[in-house]
Coordinates of C-alpha atoms in Angstrom, one line a residue:
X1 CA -18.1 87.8 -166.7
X2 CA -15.5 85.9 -167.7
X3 CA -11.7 85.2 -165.8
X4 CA -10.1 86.4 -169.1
X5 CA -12.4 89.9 -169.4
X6 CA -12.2 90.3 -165.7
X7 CA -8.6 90.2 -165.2
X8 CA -8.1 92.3 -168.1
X9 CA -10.5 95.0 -166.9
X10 CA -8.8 95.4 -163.0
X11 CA -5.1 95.7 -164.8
X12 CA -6.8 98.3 -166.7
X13 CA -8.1 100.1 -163.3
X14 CA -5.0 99.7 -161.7
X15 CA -3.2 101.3 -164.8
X16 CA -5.6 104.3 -164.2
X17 CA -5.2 104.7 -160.5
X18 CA -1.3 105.0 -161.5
X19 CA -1.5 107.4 -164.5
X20 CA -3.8 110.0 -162.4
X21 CA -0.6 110.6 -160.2
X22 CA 2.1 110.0 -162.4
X23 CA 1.3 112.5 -165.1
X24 CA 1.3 115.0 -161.8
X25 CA 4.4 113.9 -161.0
X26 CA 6.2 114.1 -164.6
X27 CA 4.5 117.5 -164.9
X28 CA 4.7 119.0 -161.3
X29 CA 8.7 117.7 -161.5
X30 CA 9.2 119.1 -165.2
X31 CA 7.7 122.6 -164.0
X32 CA 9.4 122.9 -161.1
X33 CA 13.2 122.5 -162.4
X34 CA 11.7 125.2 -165.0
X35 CA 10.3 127.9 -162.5
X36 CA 13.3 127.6 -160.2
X37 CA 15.7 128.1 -162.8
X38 CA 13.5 131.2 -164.0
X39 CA 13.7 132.1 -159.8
X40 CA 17.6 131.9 -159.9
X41 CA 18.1 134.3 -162.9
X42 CA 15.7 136.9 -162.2
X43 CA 16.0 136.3 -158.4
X44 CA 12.5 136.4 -158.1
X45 CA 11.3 135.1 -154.2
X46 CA 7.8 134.5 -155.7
X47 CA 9.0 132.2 -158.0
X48 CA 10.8 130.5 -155.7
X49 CA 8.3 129.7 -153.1
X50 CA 6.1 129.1 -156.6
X51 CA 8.8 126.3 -157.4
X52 CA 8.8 125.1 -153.8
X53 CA 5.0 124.7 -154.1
X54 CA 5.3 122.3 -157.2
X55 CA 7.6 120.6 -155.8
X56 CA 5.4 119.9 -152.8
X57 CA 2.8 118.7 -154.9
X58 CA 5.2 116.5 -156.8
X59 CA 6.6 114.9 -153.6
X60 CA 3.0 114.3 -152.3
X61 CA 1.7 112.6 -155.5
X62 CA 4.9 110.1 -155.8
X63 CA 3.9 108.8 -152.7
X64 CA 1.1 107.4 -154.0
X65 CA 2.0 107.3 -157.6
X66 CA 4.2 104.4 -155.9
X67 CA 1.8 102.7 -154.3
X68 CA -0.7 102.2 -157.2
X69 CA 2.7 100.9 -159.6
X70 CA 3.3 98.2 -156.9
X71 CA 0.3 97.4 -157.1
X72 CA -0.3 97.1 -160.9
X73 CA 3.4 95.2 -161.2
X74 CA 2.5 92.7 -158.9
X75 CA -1.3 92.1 -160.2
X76 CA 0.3 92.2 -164.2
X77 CA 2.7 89.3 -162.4
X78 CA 0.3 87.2 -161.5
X79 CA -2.3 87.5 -163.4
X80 CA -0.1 87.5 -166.9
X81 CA 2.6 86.5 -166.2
X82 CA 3.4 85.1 -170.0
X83 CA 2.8 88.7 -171.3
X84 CA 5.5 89.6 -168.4
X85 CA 7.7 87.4 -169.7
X86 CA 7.4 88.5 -173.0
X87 CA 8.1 92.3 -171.7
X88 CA 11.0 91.2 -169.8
X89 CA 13.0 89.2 -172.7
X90 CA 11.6 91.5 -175.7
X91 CA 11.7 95.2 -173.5
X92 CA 14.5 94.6 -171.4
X93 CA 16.1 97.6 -172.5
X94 CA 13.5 99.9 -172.4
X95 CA 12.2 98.6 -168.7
X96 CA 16.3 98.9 -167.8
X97 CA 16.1 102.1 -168.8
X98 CA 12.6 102.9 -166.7
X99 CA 14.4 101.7 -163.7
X100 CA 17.4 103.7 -163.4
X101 CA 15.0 106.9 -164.0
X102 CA 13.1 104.9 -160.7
X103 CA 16.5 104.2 -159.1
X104 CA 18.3 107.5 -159.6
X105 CA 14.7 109.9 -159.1
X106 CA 14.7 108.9 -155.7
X107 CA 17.7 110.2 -154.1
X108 CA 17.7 113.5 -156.4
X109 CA 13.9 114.3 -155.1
X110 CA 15.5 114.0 -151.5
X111 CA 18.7 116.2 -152.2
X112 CA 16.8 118.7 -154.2
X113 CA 14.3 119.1 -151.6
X114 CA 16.6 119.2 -148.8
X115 CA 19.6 121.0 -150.5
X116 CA 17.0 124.0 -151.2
X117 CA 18.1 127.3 -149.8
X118 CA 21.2 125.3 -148.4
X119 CA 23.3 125.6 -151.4
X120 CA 23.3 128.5 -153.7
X121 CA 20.4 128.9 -156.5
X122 CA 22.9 128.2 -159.3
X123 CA 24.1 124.8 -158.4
X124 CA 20.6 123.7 -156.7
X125 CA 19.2 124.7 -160.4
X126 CA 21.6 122.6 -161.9
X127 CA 20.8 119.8 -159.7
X128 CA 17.3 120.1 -161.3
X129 CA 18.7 118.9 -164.5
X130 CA 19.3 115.5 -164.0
X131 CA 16.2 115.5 -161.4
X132 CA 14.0 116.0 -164.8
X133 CA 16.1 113.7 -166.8
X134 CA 15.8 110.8 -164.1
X135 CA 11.5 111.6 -163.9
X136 CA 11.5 111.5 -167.6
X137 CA 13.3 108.4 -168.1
X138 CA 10.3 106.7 -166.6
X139 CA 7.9 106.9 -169.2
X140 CA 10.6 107.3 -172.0
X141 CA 11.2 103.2 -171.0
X142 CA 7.8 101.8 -170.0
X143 CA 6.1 103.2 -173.2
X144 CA 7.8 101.0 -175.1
X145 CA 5.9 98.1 -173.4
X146 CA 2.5 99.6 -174.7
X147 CA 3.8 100.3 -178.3
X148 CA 4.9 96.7 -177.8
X149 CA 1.6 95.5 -177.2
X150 CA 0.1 97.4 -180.4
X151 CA 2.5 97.0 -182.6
X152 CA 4.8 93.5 -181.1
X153 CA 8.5 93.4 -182.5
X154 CA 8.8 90.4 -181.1
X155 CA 7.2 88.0 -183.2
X156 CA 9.0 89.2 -185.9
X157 CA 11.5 86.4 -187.9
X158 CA 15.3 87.4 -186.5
X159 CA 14.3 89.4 -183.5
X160 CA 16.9 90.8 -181.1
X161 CA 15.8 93.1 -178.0
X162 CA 17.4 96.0 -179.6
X163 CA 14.7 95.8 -182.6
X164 CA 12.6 97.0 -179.7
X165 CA 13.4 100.9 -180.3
X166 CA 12.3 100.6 -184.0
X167 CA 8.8 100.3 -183.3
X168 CA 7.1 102.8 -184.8
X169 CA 4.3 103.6 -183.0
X170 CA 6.9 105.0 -180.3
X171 CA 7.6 108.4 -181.5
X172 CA 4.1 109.5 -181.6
X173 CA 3.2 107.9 -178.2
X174 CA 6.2 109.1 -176.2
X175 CA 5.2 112.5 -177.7
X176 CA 1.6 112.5 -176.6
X177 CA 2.5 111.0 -173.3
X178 CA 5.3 113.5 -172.4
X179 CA 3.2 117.1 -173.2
X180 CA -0.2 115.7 -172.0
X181 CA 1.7 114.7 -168.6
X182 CA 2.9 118.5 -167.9
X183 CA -0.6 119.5 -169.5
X184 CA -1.9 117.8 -166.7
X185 CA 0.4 118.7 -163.9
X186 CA -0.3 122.0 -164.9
X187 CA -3.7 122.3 -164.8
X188 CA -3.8 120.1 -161.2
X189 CA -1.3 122.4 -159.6
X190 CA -3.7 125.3 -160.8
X191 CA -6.7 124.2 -158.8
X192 CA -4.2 123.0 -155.8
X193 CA -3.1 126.8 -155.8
X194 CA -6.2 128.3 -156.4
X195 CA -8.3 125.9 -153.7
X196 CA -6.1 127.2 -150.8
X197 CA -7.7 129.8 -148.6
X198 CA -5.4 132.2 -149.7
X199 CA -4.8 131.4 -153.3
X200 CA -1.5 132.1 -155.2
X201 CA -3.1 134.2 -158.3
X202 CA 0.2 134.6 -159.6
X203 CA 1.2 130.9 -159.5
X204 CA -2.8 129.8 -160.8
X205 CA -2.4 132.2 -163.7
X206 CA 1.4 131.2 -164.2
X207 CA -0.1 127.2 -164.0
X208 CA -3.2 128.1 -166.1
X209 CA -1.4 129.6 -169.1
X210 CA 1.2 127.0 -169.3
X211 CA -1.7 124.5 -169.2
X212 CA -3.7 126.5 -172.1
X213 CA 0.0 126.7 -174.1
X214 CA 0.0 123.2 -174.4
X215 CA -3.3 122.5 -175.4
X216 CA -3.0 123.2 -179.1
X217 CA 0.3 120.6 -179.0
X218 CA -1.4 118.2 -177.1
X219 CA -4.0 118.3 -179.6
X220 CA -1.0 117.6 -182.8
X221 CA 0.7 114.7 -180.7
X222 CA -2.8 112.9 -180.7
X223 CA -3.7 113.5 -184.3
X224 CA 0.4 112.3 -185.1
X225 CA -0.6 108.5 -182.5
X226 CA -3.9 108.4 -184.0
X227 CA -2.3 108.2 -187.7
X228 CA 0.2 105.8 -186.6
X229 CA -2.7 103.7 -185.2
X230 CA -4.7 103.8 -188.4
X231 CA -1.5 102.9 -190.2
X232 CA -0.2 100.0 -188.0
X233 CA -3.2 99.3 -186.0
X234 CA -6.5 99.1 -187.9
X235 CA -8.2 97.0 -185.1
X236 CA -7.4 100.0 -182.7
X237 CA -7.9 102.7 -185.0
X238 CA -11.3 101.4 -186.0
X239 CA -12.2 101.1 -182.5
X240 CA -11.3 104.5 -180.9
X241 CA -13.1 106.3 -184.4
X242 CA -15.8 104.3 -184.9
X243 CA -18.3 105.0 -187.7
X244 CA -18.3 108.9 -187.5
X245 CA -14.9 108.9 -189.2
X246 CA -15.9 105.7 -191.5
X247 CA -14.7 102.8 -189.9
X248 CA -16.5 99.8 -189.4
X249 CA -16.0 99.2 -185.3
X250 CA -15.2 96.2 -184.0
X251 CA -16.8 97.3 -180.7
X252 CA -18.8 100.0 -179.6
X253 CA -17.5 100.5 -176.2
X254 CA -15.1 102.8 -177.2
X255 CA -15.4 105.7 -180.1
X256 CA -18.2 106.7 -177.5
X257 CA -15.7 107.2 -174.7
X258 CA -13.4 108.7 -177.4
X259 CA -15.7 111.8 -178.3
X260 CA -16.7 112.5 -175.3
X261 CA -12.9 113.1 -174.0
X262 CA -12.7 115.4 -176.9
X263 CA -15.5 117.1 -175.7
X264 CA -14.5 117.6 -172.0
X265 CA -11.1 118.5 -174.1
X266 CA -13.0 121.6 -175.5
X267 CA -15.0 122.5 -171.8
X268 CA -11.4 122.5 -170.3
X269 CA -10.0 125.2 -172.6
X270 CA -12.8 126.7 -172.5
X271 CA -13.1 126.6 -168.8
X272 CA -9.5 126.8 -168.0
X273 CA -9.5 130.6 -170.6
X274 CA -12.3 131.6 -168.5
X275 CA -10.1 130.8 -165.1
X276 CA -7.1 132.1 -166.1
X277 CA -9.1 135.5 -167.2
X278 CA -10.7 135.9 -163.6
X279 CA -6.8 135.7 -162.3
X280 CA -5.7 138.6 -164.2
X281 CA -8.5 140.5 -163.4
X282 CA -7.4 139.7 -159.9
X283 CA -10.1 137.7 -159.0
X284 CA -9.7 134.0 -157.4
X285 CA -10.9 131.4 -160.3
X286 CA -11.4 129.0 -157.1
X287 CA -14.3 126.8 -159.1
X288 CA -13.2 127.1 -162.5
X289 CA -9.5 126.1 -161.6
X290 CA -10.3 123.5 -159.8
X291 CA -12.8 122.3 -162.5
X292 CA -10.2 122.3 -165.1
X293 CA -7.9 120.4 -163.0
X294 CA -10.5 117.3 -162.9
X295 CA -11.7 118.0 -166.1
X296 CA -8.0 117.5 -167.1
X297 CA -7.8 114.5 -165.3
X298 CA -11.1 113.3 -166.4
X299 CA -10.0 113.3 -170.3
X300 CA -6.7 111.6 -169.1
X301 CA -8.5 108.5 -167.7
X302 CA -11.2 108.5 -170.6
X303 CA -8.4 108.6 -173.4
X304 CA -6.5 106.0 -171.7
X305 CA -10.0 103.8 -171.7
X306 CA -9.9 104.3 -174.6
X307 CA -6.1 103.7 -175.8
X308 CA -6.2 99.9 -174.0
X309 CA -9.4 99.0 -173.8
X310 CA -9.9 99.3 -177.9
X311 CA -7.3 95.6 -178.3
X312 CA -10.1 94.0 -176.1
X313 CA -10.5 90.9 -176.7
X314 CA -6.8 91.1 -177.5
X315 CA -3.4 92.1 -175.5
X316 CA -1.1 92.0 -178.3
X317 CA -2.7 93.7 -182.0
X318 CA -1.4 92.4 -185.5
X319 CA -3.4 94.6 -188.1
X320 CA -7.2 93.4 -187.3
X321 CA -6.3 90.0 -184.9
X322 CA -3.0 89.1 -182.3
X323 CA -2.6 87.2 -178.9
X324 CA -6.5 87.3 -177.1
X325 CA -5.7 88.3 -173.3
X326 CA -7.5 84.6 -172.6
X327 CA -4.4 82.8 -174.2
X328 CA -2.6 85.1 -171.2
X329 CA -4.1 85.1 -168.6
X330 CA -3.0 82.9 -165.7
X331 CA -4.8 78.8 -165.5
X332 CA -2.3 77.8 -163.0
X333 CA -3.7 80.2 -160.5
X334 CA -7.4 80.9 -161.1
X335 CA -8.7 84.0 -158.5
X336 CA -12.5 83.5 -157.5
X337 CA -14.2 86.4 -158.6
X338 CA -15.3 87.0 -154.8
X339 CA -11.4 87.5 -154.0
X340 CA -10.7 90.0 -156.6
X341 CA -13.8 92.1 -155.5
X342 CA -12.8 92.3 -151.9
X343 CA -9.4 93.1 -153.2
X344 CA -10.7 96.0 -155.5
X345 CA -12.9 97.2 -152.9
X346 CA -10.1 97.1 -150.0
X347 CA -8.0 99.1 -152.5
X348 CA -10.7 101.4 -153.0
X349 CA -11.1 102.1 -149.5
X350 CA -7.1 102.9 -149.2
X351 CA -7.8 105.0 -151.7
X352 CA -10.5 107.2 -150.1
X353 CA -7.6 107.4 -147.1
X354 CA -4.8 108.6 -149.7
X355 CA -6.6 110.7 -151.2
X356 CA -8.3 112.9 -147.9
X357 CA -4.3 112.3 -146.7
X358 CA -3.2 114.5 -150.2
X359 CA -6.1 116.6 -149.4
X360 CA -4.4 117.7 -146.3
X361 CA -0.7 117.1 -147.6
X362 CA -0.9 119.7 -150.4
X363 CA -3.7 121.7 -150.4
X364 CA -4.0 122.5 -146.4
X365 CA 0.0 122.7 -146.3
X366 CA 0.6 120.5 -143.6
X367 CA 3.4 118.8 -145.1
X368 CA 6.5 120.7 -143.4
X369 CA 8.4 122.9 -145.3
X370 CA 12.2 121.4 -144.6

């Protein structure tokens, strides 16, 4: 395995370990501002500890959310640091923008959460406003950097960093990004609710059908990115179809990957309408919520395989060539394989920790509730 193909593959891991809590977070925050407002106008208590619930899980999974975006800055740093550079002169606005969403989330998480019950329900809802606006402006900025790297605007004659906003593989990936992200949430929060020893039927069938709602959008927003691919990125297009829709693939690592998200795509709807039936019967969908919540998460990390990995062997795509990751990666500073495996397999074990730590944050309750 070469340096180029191995650094290439652990920023990819480290992108994953970050979008498995983020999309929680962008959907847990997104549904939360939504079901207190909903709370405050029909006064509803069971909304409101509903709300408080998301919020929970929200909180728990920024925790580490942050953790895993340390690490994947700091690796993408060192590792390219030329394709950093290029993000910093031809994203800087978009990554500006990313960071006062960072910058101005955190203090709003903290007054929303301790301001709850201490102010009244109209202005706290209000507060929830620019709460959403700040999470959301996260994504909105960094996914210009990976429209960037499939359609660059910066080696374009006459560029200026504002030409970044123009690229048009944005619209259809911000899209995608966005619903899929509170498809997600949704879905998780269902199997958090429904895994507790005294599951919230209301709030898993509330979770569940939002989750089902979206599926069908979900489903446009990747047929909308998917035509902007074939249109401005064969090389990536060809690679996530493969021959079953007529291309001729660069690589068969990929279209496989590709159908069989889809597929789990199907179980989950199917899974998550058989859940969310058992909950209005009354009955606690313990298995099948919590199956759609991984199986939601599972077609998350397989499309996002799928979405990076298919510019292999390059990091920035022109129509069927661009900038090969090797011409990237860092030769001042060459890692010995052995070092990046014990650093992979320390984070791994860190992970394990986290993750029996969020086990016992959100679904045992024992994070306190002021």
């Amino acid at each position: 395995m070469n340096s180029a193909f191995l650094s290439f593959v652990l920023l990819g891991f480290f992108l994953e370990m970050h979008l498995v809590f983020v999309n929680v977070i962008i959907g847990a925050a997104i549904l939360t501002v939504l079901v207190r407002y909903l709370a405050y106008r029909r006064n509803d208590a069971r909304l409101d500890a509903l709300a408080r619930d998301m919020f929970r899980l929200m909180v728990a999974t920024d925790l580490f959310a942050g953790v895993w975006a340390t690490i994947l800055t700091v690796y993408m740093a060192s590792a390219f640091p030329s394709m950093t550079a290029i993000f910093m002169k031809a994203d800087f606005y978009p990554i500006a923008i990313a960071l006062v969403g960072i910058v101005a989330s955190i203090p709003l998480i903290a007054a929303y959460w301790h301001l709850w019950g201490r102010i009244g329900p109209r202005t706290h809802s209000a507060l929830g406003i620019p709460l959403a606006a700040s999470v959301l402006l996260v994504p909105i900025g960094f996914r210009y950097l990976f429209a960037e790297l499939d359609y660059p605007q910066f080696i374009k004659p006459g560029f200026s960093p504002i030409d970044a906003f123009a690229n048009p593989i944005y619209p259809p990936l911000i899209a995608h990004t966005i619903i899929g992200a509170v498809d997600i949430g949704a879905f998780v929060l269902a199997a958090v609710l429904a895994a507790r020893k005294n599951p919230d039927l209301y709030g898993v069938r509330l979770s569940l059908g939002v989750g089902l709602a979206l599926l069908a959008p979900q489903a446009v927003a990747g047929g909308y990115y998917f035509a902007a691919l074939a249109k401005y990125d064969p090389y990536i297009a060809a690679n996530v179809a493969g021959p079953l829709l007529g291309y001729d693939s660069p690589s068969g690592l990929f279209y496989p990957a590709f159908y069989a998200a889809v597929a789990l795509a199907v179980a989950l709807g199917l899974i998550a309408t058989y859940a969310f039936y058992q909950a209005t019967k009354g009955k606690a969908p313990r298995a099948t919520a919590v199956a759609a919540g991984v199986l939601a998460e599972a077609v998350m990390i397989l499309m996002e395989y799928v979405n990076d990995g298919a510019r292999y062997p390059y990091m920035f795509v022109t129509g069927n060539g661009g900038i090969p990751a090797a011409q990237l990666v860092n030769q001042l500073i060459q890692m010995p394989p052995a070092a990046i495996y014990v650093a992979l397999g320390s984070t791994l074990f860190f992970t394990a920790l986290f993750s029996i730590a969020f086990y016992y944050a959100v679904v045992k309750r024992l994070l306190p509730e002021d």
